[in-house]
Amino acid sequence: MSPRLTGDALRTPFTRIGITAAAFALGLSALPGMSPAANAAVVTPGDVQINEVYGGGGNSGATFKNDFVELVNTSDQDISIDGWMLHYASAAGDRIGGRLALTGTVPAGGTFLIQLAAGNGNGADLPTADLTGGLNASGTTGVFLLTNTSGELVCAGAACAEDPAVVDLVGWGSGATRFSGTAPAPGTTNATSISRVAATGENSTDFVAGAPTPAPSGGSTTDPEDPEDPEEPGQPGETREVSIAEIQGTGATSPLVGQTVTTEGVVTAVYATGGLNGYVIQTGGTGGALDFSTHTGSTAVFVYSSATASQVAIGDSVRVTGQVSEYNGSTQISVGATGLAKLDTALEPVQPATLTGGFPTEEAQRESIEHMLYLPGEGDFTVTDVYSTNTYGEVGLAIGDEPLWQAGDIMRPGAEATAYYESRADQLVLLDDGRTTNFQSNPTQPMSWLTTEEPVRVGAHPTFTEPVVVAYSFKQWRLNTTTPWESASTDGVDFENTRQDAPDEVGGDLQLATFNVLNYFTTLGADTPGCTPYTNIHGDGTNVRGGCDLRGAWDEGDLERQQSKIVDAISGTGAEVVGLTEIENSARLGETPDEATATLVAALNVKDGEGTWAYVPTAEAYAAQGLTGGQDAITNAIIYKPAAVTPVGGAQILAGDPAFDNAREPIGQVFAPLGEGADGESVQGEPFFFSINHFKSKGSADAEDAGLVADPVQGNSRTSRLQQAQALLTWGEETAAAAGVEDIFYGGDFNSYTQEDPLHLFYDQGFINVGETYDAESWSYSYGGMVGSLDHVLANPSAAERLTGATDWQINGPESVMTQYARYQNNVVDVYESGPFGSSDHDPIIVGLNAEFPAAPEEPGEPQEPGTGTDNPNKGPGNNSGTPGGQNSGNGNSNGNGPGSNNGNGNGNNGNDNPNKGPGNNSGKGKGNN
């Protein structure tokens, strides 16, 4: 989508992406439609403002060696910043840990460059800075705060924007929890910064991402790359008649920039409304099947002309006169009110381009089809990102038949994984709505693509029934609809509905599940002093934004919407034991211990029947260790069905271990399966130990990693997660041994993708990743336009012998955030629905296992002639007793339990271990071959 701001404001040619003080003097801080959103916590920028932020310094692919923050003085007087402070916090960190004392003067109408930490030495040197410091920023997401006082700044969420000492606050990237306005500024990469383009107090629209352009008070700016010398422009007033191909040339920029030209073409797209303010023309008769060995330049161009856009229609043959320019990386002609003429004789029609082999990954080939009409083929793309769809009307598409994967989910961290991570941009294209609207700032404007009738989900394959226009803006290649998006029935794109009303069968006598319930709190923000809400289109609170320890629903109505979805999801798993993460730690909040868990269980029993569900109480286990509850506002919990399993002993908690000082303590329980014997009496199966876990997140650095550049594959706090994995392994083994139990299952949100180092500690001890073993293509979470599994069930070797299957029920990971309770009535188009979809942001993982009930006594059969049973080398001497020829009769071929064994009568065959998937999962349940 280009540009981010509506109207003509961003069409003003700046010398840099960031805004200058002179531009503020021209009134850019009061752009129409850019007022701060109602009920948002806003820092109204003063005279000195944060103008640009760059956090990728020195990293792989970095533009510059150091991070930097650039300040700007928008007044006409020099301003001293002696005694001021620059603070930095990680995106979701609990505290503001870094600060730099400022000294110096920001000149009137000028900038002030603060050089920060260096990474690994990649990139160019910054221009000589006005001040240096050691703050180390994230390359993708974080928070900078500027205060006019010294000392530590203590605030959280919206409270930071309300602190009177805060002169400016900039949160950027999808993970930022502190920001000014309704949403953070766009995320960055090692090659991009965010630069200010307005000063409304709304981070999400005041900043855009682009090439970093540091400018010290001396005024010199280091350009990352020297631009190619353009050809000499024509004389003022001189007009050249050229083809569109001559305007485009065969390089990244037009050879005719700055020249006034006249050209002809067929109108293929019109954006008279929606903010793009123009239309696209393409040379008549071009398009169709393209061969990149001979096709080297585009035959289409964007006409920027708010004066004439409403005068044309798709299919018109026109002649335009205007000046050629490159805007935000896109070639265009700016045409005034008198620069359009319709041709009397129609040009030959344009054919949508078709591309053998799908959309190109090479930049030169993409450039050669810029602005051209294009009809993607079946299977050319897969939806890989819907996070910003509700904000900017963008749908991230991966080239090919699957979404983009997190590198750490499919390969071991290292050079290959890093290269894969850095190449993902080559595989990404944005499907855009032909608008510039920010739907978060303009919630009364119906958002694009998202409807209840046609959910747009990660992993779905779009079918294009109408052509699109290949476009480039804000460093992203895009496929624009040919007119501003209006409705799903007219947008020319059909998305397959990949929703699955029930999970795949996993087999077994009982099922385990793990489920992150996304901050399920029964203590409400509306009832708690200090809490501030996120609000919907009506100004009503939906969920807690900050100001207190709560993280969940704002009021009873919001809790009911959240709870009903979670209940439907848990009930729908069919599991008998479910481990929960991100549930309220009631004891920590001064409430009755396990209150939130008890409330959720009561709601489940309303749906599934009284007494169907119970929970594992934790108060006694904490009290035994001299504690009242866990260290975090969220905790773990275990719920179960008493008719299927019975707890053996009480809850076990790994409390007091310093490894979990920055995470949630594991909670475990031994269970014995329940069944009915042949005589109708209750029998118990083989007990197992199950613990639910929630490791340290990737979003902020731990003490060991503080000041280090985050690994782009494993993220922040790898050290903490390694320590937590080792502590869990030790504790789990000791706890199970003390209970006399051999079989161990660890479940939960490990905040580690499948092939990352923390999980390999478990694999090295013989544990298998059950989801990966039985469903290698599964994933439970989508972040940054890539998919992978943070949620896992791990089984030790003896537990693995009981497994029958596993599945990821994808009810949340593929969904837009707009399906969640917290986005209820967030836009005039409301896509909230009851049911399990959007009940969280993580999918539940479901595992099937055999209960291993004791074998019933066998009735003796009639004596028969000896048969010819054969010894089974895997099971010991053959014990077949049947007729000659080896036919089994009665219970003769029943084998003991073990990997892939059959326990049924008759001819049950032994399952074979699959070396690629782990233990064989055949389980004979009756007569015949299973």
XYZ file of N, CA and C in Angstrom, residues 391-582:
576
model
N -5.123 -3.272 9.528
C -4.600 -1.908 9.651
C -4.423 -1.255 8.292
N -3.719 -1.909 7.399
C -3.374 -1.298 6.123
C -4.002 -1.981 4.912
N -4.800 -3.001 5.120
C -5.405 -3.681 3.983
C -4.408 -4.478 3.170
N -3.385 -5.018 3.842
C -2.359 -5.814 3.175
C -2.491 -7.279 3.587
N -2.310 -8.173 2.628
C -2.251 -9.608 2.895
C -0.899 -10.100 2.393
N -0.083 -10.614 3.295
C 1.231 -11.117 2.898
C 1.108 -12.432 2.153
N 1.702 -12.504 0.966
C 1.673 -13.715 0.153
C 3.086 -14.271 -0.003
N 3.234 -15.557 0.225
C 4.498 -16.239 -0.052
C 4.424 -16.848 -1.444
N 5.507 -16.755 -2.172
C 5.558 -17.365 -3.491
C 5.632 -18.881 -3.320
N 4.717 -19.598 -3.945
C 4.727 -21.050 -3.851
C 3.538 -21.596 -3.091
N 3.641 -22.850 -2.688
C 2.485 -23.574 -2.156
C 2.475 -23.713 -0.644
N 3.297 -22.951 0.075
C 3.265 -22.975 1.530
C 3.688 -21.623 2.068
N 3.276 -21.306 3.311
C 3.693 -20.027 3.898
C 5.192 -20.036 4.194
N 5.743 -18.876 4.497
C 7.150 -18.779 4.875
C 7.329 -19.368 6.275
N 8.409 -20.107 6.450
C 8.662 -20.772 7.728
C 9.668 -19.991 8.569
N 9.504 -20.057 9.877
C 10.553 -19.595 10.775
C 11.764 -20.493 10.569
N 12.920 -19.882 10.384
C 14.118 -20.678 10.114
C 14.372 -21.688 11.225
N 14.158 -21.293 12.472
C 14.422 -22.169 13.602
C 13.451 -23.314 13.732
N 12.403 -23.327 12.920
C 11.460 -24.428 12.976
C 11.834 -25.546 12.020
N 12.626 -25.237 11.007
C 12.916 -26.246 9.978
C 14.397 -26.562 9.837
N 15.274 -25.837 10.538
C 16.703 -26.143 10.446
C 17.400 -25.662 11.714
N 18.534 -26.247 11.990
C 19.309 -25.860 13.164
C 19.864 -24.453 12.982
N 19.887 -23.675 14.064
C 20.470 -22.329 13.977
C 21.907 -22.383 13.495
N 22.286 -21.384 12.755
C 23.622 -21.318 12.189
C 23.608 -20.482 10.932
N 24.664 -20.543 10.177
C 24.801 -19.695 8.989
C 23.699 -19.968 7.978
N 23.362 -21.246 7.776
C 22.328 -21.583 6.797
C 20.976 -21.028 7.228
N 20.660 -21.158 8.516
C 19.381 -20.658 9.016
C 19.317 -19.142 8.931
N 20.416 -18.481 9.244
C 20.440 -17.025 9.149
C 20.254 -16.574 7.712
N 20.910 -17.264 6.776
C 20.754 -16.918 5.359
C 19.320 -17.128 4.907
N 18.713 -18.211 5.363
C 17.311 -18.465 5.025
C 16.421 -17.347 5.565
N 16.659 -16.958 6.813
C 15.870 -15.894 7.431
C 15.993 -14.594 6.632
N 17.204 -14.282 6.219
C 17.437 -13.016 5.527
C 16.933 -13.038 4.089
N 16.689 -14.232 3.529
C 16.214 -14.318 2.143
C 14.697 -14.291 2.042
N 14.008 -14.224 3.184
C 12.549 -14.356 3.144
C 11.891 -13.224 2.371
N 12.523 -12.043 2.343
C 11.930 -10.917 1.613
C 11.817 -11.221 0.126
N 12.706 -12.059 -0.386
C 12.651 -12.420 -1.808
C 11.430 -13.286 -2.122
N 10.857 -13.891 -1.083
C 9.733 -14.806 -1.284
C 8.399 -14.169 -0.929
N 8.394 -12.885 -0.570
C 7.187 -12.229 -0.059
C 6.686 -11.165 -1.015
N 5.374 -11.148 -1.231
C 4.683 -10.100 -1.994
C 3.431 -9.735 -1.199
N 3.068 -8.464 -1.207
C 1.875 -8.038 -0.490
C 0.704 -7.868 -1.446
N -0.400 -8.524 -1.140
C -1.653 -8.248 -1.833
C -2.253 -7.023 -1.171
N -2.437 -5.956 -1.949
C -2.855 -4.670 -1.382
C -4.219 -4.264 -1.929
N -4.853 -3.379 -1.198
C -6.259 -3.060 -1.474
C -6.471 -1.814 -2.323
N -5.381 -1.248 -2.879
C -5.549 -0.065 -3.717
C -5.945 1.170 -2.929
N -5.679 1.135 -1.635
C -5.994 2.269 -0.771
C -4.773 2.636 0.073
N -4.817 3.805 0.696
C -3.783 4.209 1.642
C -4.342 4.293 3.054
N -5.537 3.825 3.263
C -6.238 3.999 4.525
C -5.589 3.195 5.651
N -5.409 3.849 6.801
C -5.058 3.168 8.038
C -6.366 2.949 8.791
N -6.830 1.704 8.834
C -8.143 1.422 9.402
C -8.150 1.521 10.922
N -6.965 1.490 11.550
C -6.926 1.714 12.991
C -7.195 3.172 13.312
N -6.693 4.056 12.475
C -6.947 5.481 12.671
C -8.294 5.902 12.099
N -8.829 5.100 11.193
C -10.102 5.424 10.539
C -11.051 4.223 10.646
N -11.488 3.896 11.871
C -12.279 2.673 12.062
C -13.671 2.728 11.451
N -14.137 3.920 11.074
C -15.445 3.984 10.422
C -15.365 3.661 8.937
N -14.138 3.538 8.419
C -13.938 3.094 7.044
C -13.905 1.569 7.028
N -14.790 0.908 6.289
C -14.783 -0.568 6.291
C -13.423 -1.120 5.878
N -12.852 -1.967 6.715
C -11.540 -2.539 6.410
C -11.650 -3.517 5.234
N -10.537 -3.692 4.567
C -10.494 -4.512 3.358
C -10.230 -5.974 3.683
N -10.699 -6.848 2.817
C -10.418 -8.287 2.774
C -11.109 -9.106 3.861
N -11.191 -8.594 5.079
C -11.660 -9.406 6.196
C -13.179 -9.394 6.280
N -13.770 -10.563 6.165
C -15.216 -10.724 6.278
C -15.498 -12.033 7.010
N -16.704 -12.173 7.526
C -17.092 -13.437 8.148
C -17.395 -14.496 7.103
N -17.786 -14.063 5.907
C -18.151 -15.019 4.860
C -16.928 -15.674 4.226
N -15.803 -14.956 4.175
C -14.617 -15.474 3.506
C -13.394 -15.142 4.358
N -13.141 -15.969 5.388
C -11.990 -15.678 6.251
C -10.678 -15.780 5.481
N -9.794 -14.816 5.703
C -8.472 -14.817 5.077
C -7.497 -15.345 6.117
N -6.895 -16.510 5.852
C -6.093 -17.197 6.857
C -4.720 -17.560 6.311
N -3.741 -17.527 7.180
C -2.399 -17.975 6.811
C -2.467 -19.442 6.390
N -1.815 -19.753 5.287
C -1.822 -21.110 4.755
C -2.824 -21.324 3.636
N -3.754 -20.374 3.470
C -4.769 -20.510 2.418
C -4.171 -20.139 1.059
N -4.751 -20.704 0.000
C -4.312 -20.394 -1.359
C -5.345 -19.486 -2.017
N -4.932 -18.304 -2.455
C -5.866 -17.414 -3.149
C -6.008 -17.795 -4.617
N -7.194 -17.622 -5.142
C -7.443 -17.801 -6.568
C -7.811 -16.433 -7.144
N -7.059 -15.981 -8.129
C -7.283 -14.660 -8.718
C -8.223 -14.805 -9.908
N -9.394 -14.207 -9.772
C -10.364 -14.235 -10.868
C -10.287 -12.977 -11.710
N -9.570 -11.979 -11.231
C -9.336 -10.741 -11.976
C -7.866 -10.379 -11.864
N -7.337 -9.659 -12.844
C -5.920 -9.291 -12.781
C -5.659 -8.225 -11.720
N -4.402 -8.101 -11.343
C -3.938 -7.093 -10.399
C -2.812 -6.308 -11.061
N -2.370 -5.261 -10.382
C -1.276 -4.435 -10.893
C -0.050 -4.636 -10.012
N 1.089 -4.949 -10.619
C 2.336 -5.101 -9.878
C 2.843 -3.709 -9.504
N 3.048 -3.469 -8.211
C 3.457 -2.148 -7.738
C 4.572 -2.290 -6.714
N 5.258 -1.183 -6.457
C 6.331 -1.174 -5.470
C 6.230 0.098 -4.655
N 6.257 -0.042 -3.335
C 6.292 1.118 -2.444
C 6.696 0.663 -1.059
N 7.304 1.581 -0.328
C 7.759 1.302 1.029
C 8.539 0.000 1.119
N 9.442 -0.156 0.121
C 10.377 -1.277 0.083
C 9.685 -2.628 0.023
N 8.493 -2.669 -0.527
C 7.764 -3.922 -0.670
C 7.145 -3.998 -2.059
N 7.253 -5.172 -2.676
C 6.521 -5.419 -3.907
C 5.092 -5.791 -3.560
N 4.158 -5.288 -4.360
C 2.739 -5.422 -4.047
C 1.951 -5.810 -5.286
N 0.803 -6.409 -5.037
C -0.182 -6.670 -6.076
C -1.415 -5.860 -5.715
N -1.606 -4.746 -6.408
C -2.724 -3.863 -6.110
C -3.969 -4.283 -6.884
N -5.096 -4.248 -6.223
C -6.352 -4.390 -6.952
C -6.450 -3.229 -7.943
N -7.187 -3.401 -9.018
C -7.227 -2.388 -10.074
C -8.126 -1.211 -9.729
N -8.911 -1.345 -8.689
C -9.681 -0.236 -8.116
C -9.633 -0.395 -6.608
N -9.890 0.647 -5.840
C -9.887 0.496 -4.386
C -10.858 -0.601 -3.941
N -10.420 -1.410 -2.988
C -11.207 -2.554 -2.517
C -12.558 -2.099 -1.990
N -13.606 -2.821 -2.373
C -14.952 -2.487 -1.915
C -15.612 -3.642 -1.173
N -15.542 -4.860 -1.726
C -16.205 -5.989 -1.089
C -15.580 -7.291 -1.556
N -15.796 -8.358 -0.765
C -15.245 -9.659 -1.114
C -15.848 -10.202 -2.404
N -17.044 -9.768 -2.722
C -17.698 -10.292 -3.923
C -17.181 -9.639 -5.200
N -16.478 -8.515 -5.059
C -16.001 -7.800 -6.246
C -14.491 -7.631 -6.285
N -13.767 -8.211 -5.324
C -12.336 -7.916 -5.245
C -11.485 -8.740 -6.203
N -12.083 -9.741 -6.858
C -11.339 -10.519 -7.837
C -10.402 -11.541 -7.254
N -10.522 -11.813 -5.946
C -9.671 -12.811 -5.293
C -10.553 -13.692 -4.415
N -10.454 -14.994 -4.596
C -11.171 -15.950 -3.749
C -10.159 -16.677 -2.868
N -10.408 -16.667 -1.560
C -9.528 -17.361 -0.619
C -10.173 -18.680 -0.197
N -9.409 -19.754 -0.258
C -9.957 -21.026 0.200
C -10.194 -20.945 1.706
N -11.271 -21.543 2.164
C -11.590 -21.560 3.584
C -10.938 -22.784 4.208
N -9.881 -22.571 4.977
C -9.124 -23.677 5.556
C -9.551 -23.994 6.983
N -10.608 -23.366 7.450
C -11.060 -23.649 8.818
C -11.524 -25.111 8.945
N -11.213 -25.696 10.075
C -11.550 -27.095 10.352
C -12.345 -27.116 11.654
N -13.601 -27.530 11.583
C -14.493 -27.449 12.733
C -14.104 -28.379 13.863
N -13.358 -29.423 13.581
C -12.906 -30.359 14.607
C -11.491 -30.796 14.270
N -10.703 -31.137 15.275
C -9.327 -31.567 14.989
C -9.287 -32.945 14.357
N -8.194 -33.260 13.703
C -7.989 -34.603 13.168
C -7.928 -35.608 14.320
N -8.358 -36.818 14.043
C -8.311 -37.873 15.052
C -6.853 -38.227 15.352
N -6.570 -38.459 16.631
C -5.210 -38.820 17.033
C -5.153 -40.216 17.637
N -6.309 -40.891 17.766
C -6.322 -42.255 18.268
C -6.075 -42.332 19.758
N -5.923 -43.548 20.246
C -5.615 -43.763 21.649
C -6.838 -43.863 22.534
N -6.594 -44.239 23.794
C -7.658 -44.335 24.788
C -7.952 -42.994 25.430
N -6.979 -42.107 25.424
C -7.185 -40.758 25.964
C -6.250 -39.798 25.253
N -6.543 -38.506 25.404
C -5.793 -37.468 24.708
C -5.295 -36.420 25.696
N -4.080 -35.959 25.456
C -3.506 -34.818 26.162
C -3.510 -33.624 25.209
N -3.612 -32.416 25.774
C -3.528 -31.214 24.943
C -2.794 -30.127 25.706
N -2.218 -29.204 24.968
C -1.627 -28.009 25.547
C -2.192 -26.815 24.817
N -2.507 -25.734 25.571
C -3.219 -24.606 24.963
C -2.861 -23.315 25.685
N -2.339 -22.356 24.937
C -2.088 -20.999 25.430
C -3.387 -20.213 25.294
N -3.946 -19.747 26.433
C -5.274 -19.123 26.411
C -5.212 -17.595 26.372
N -4.068 -17.040 25.973
C -3.928 -15.613 25.659
C -4.501 -14.709 26.749
N -3.882 -14.757 27.914
C -4.227 -13.832 28.997
C -5.700 -13.923 29.402
N -6.105 -15.118 29.810
C -7.451 -15.299 30.361
C -7.419 -14.846 31.817
N -8.040 -13.707 32.077
C -8.121 -13.131 33.420
C -9.587 -12.979 33.802
N -9.914 -13.367 35.027
C -11.272 -13.121 35.527
C -11.336 -11.873 36.398
N -10.168 -11.383 36.808
C -10.106 -10.083 37.469
C -10.122 -9.027 36.372
N -11.092 -8.120 36.429
C -11.388 -7.246 35.295
C -10.747 -5.873 35.436
N -10.324 -5.333 34.295
C -9.714 -4.015 34.300
C -10.653 -2.926 34.758
N -11.922 -3.023 34.383
C -12.892 -1.988 34.749
C -13.076 -1.891 36.255
N -12.772 -2.972 36.974
C -12.961 -3.006 38.421
C -11.681 -2.749 39.198
N -10.581 -2.502 38.493
C -9.279 -2.398 39.153
C -8.699 -1.002 38.980
N -8.465 -0.282 40.082
C -7.904 1.070 39.968
C -6.574 1.075 39.231
N -6.393 2.079 38.396
C -5.144 2.246 37.666
C -5.134 1.653 36.287
N -5.996 0.669 36.038
C -6.000 0.025 34.720
C -6.541 0.972 33.658
N -5.955 0.919 32.481
C -6.467 1.668 31.333
C -6.782 0.685 30.217
N -7.801 0.991 29.390
C -8.223 0.005 28.376
C -7.789 0.349 26.969
N -7.736 -0.672 26.132
C -7.863 -0.473 24.701
C -9.357 -0.295 24.439
N -9.678 0.509 23.452
C -11.087 0.800 23.200
C -11.476 0.446 21.774
N -12.782 0.236 21.585
C -13.280 -0.085 20.254
C -13.834 1.154 19.576
N -14.535 0.964 18.486
C -15.014 2.082 17.676
C -15.981 2.977 18.445
N -16.621 2.419 19.483
C -17.583 3.176 20.272
C -16.953 3.810 21.507
N -15.640 3.602 21.704
C -14.984 4.116 22.893
C -15.122 3.205 24.092
N -15.697 2.022 23.919
C -15.851 1.070 25.013
C -14.565 0.274 25.186
N -14.206 0.003 26.446
C -13.032 -0.804 26.711
C -13.222 -2.234 26.231
N -12.137 -2.845 25.761
C -12.189 -4.250 25.333
C -11.241 -5.122 26.148
N -10.043 -4.648 26.379
C -9.067 -5.388 27.176
C -8.097 -4.402 27.797
N -7.351 -4.883 28.791
C -6.471 -4.006 29.563
C -5.257 -3.620 28.731
N -4.981 -2.332 28.739
C -3.828 -1.811 27.998
C -2.619 -1.619 28.905
N -2.822 -1.156 30.133
C -1.707 -0.903 31.036
C -2.172 -0.272 32.327
N -1.188 0.189 33.104
C -1.492 0.869 34.351
C -1.699 -0.054 35.529
N -1.645 -1.368 35.314
C -1.856 -2.337 36.385
C -1.267 -3.670 35.951
N -1.378 -4.673 36.822
C -0.802 -5.988 36.518
C -1.697 -6.851 35.643
N -2.924 -6.408 35.406
C -3.856 -7.232 34.642
C -3.521 -7.191 33.152
N -3.963 -8.236 32.418
C -3.671 -8.316 30.989
C -4.867 -8.800 30.177
N -6.003 -8.987 30.819
C -7.103 -9.636 30.144
C -8.275 -8.726 29.841
N -9.487 -9.264 29.982
C -10.713 -8.583 29.578
C -10.952 -7.332 30.422
N -11.625 -6.363 29.794
C -11.904 -5.103 30.476
C -13.142 -5.216 31.368
N -14.215 -5.787 30.867
C -15.423 -5.870 31.679
C -16.097 -7.230 31.460
N -17.251 -7.413 32.086
C -17.934 -8.700 32.042
C -18.277 -9.132 30.616
N -18.728 -8.186 29.806
C -19.062 -8.531 28.428
C -17.861 -9.024 27.651
N -16.716 -8.378 27.860
C -15.495 -8.803 27.173
C -15.060 -10.182 27.658
N -15.155 -10.414 28.986
C -14.789 -11.715 29.520
C -15.685 -12.812 28.952
N -16.956 -12.534 28.822
C -17.866 -13.535 28.282
C -17.499 -13.870 26.842
N -17.147 -12.865 26.039
C -16.750 -13.130 24.659
C -15.467 -13.950 24.610
N -14.507 -13.582 25.449
C -13.252 -14.335 25.484
C -13.480 -15.755 25.988
N -14.197 -15.878 27.089
C -14.380 -17.178 27.722
C -15.153 -18.152 26.842
N -16.158 -17.659 26.147
C -16.953 -18.567 25.313
C -16.106 -19.174 24.202
N -15.191 -18.375 23.640
C -14.308 -18.914 22.608
C -13.352 -19.958 23.178
N -12.769 -19.667 24.327
C -11.834 -20.605 24.942
C -12.532 -21.903 25.317
N -13.733 -21.793 25.867
C -14.500 -22.988 26.235
C -14.787 -23.841 25.004
N -15.207 -23.205 23.924
C -15.469 -23.958 22.696
C -14.201 -24.638 22.184
N -13.069 -23.965 22.323
C -11.816 -24.535 21.846
C -11.396 -25.734 22.689
N -11.404 -25.573 24.012
C -10.981 -26.666 24.884
C -11.912 -27.863 24.733
N -13.201 -27.599 24.751
C -14.164 -28.682 24.592
C -13.971 -29.377 23.246
N -13.698 -28.597 22.227
C -13.555 -29.149 20.882
C -12.325 -30.006 20.684
N -11.308 -29.865 21.555
C -10.112 -30.704 21.400
C -10.417 -32.172 21.656
N -11.443 -32.450 22.446
C -11.739 -33.829 22.814
C -10.757 -34.407 23.806
N -9.861 -33.591 24.356
C -8.816 -34.084 25.249
C -9.366 -34.320 26.656
N -8.728 -35.248 27.358
C -9.092 -35.543 28.750
C -8.181 -34.834 29.743
N -6.997 -34.451 29.316
C -6.071 -33.683 30.150
C -5.569 -32.521 29.311
N -5.697 -31.296 29.833
C -5.293 -30.110 29.080
C -4.411 -29.239 29.960
N -3.220 -28.926 29.485
C -2.345 -27.973 30.149
C -2.568 -26.588 29.565
N -2.737 -25.605 30.433
C -3.044 -24.240 30.016
C -1.887 -23.306 30.358
N -1.580 -22.384 29.463
C -0.628 -21.311 29.740
C -1.319 -19.970 29.541
N -0.705 -18.935 30.109
C -1.238 -17.559 30.050
C -2.630 -17.455 30.657
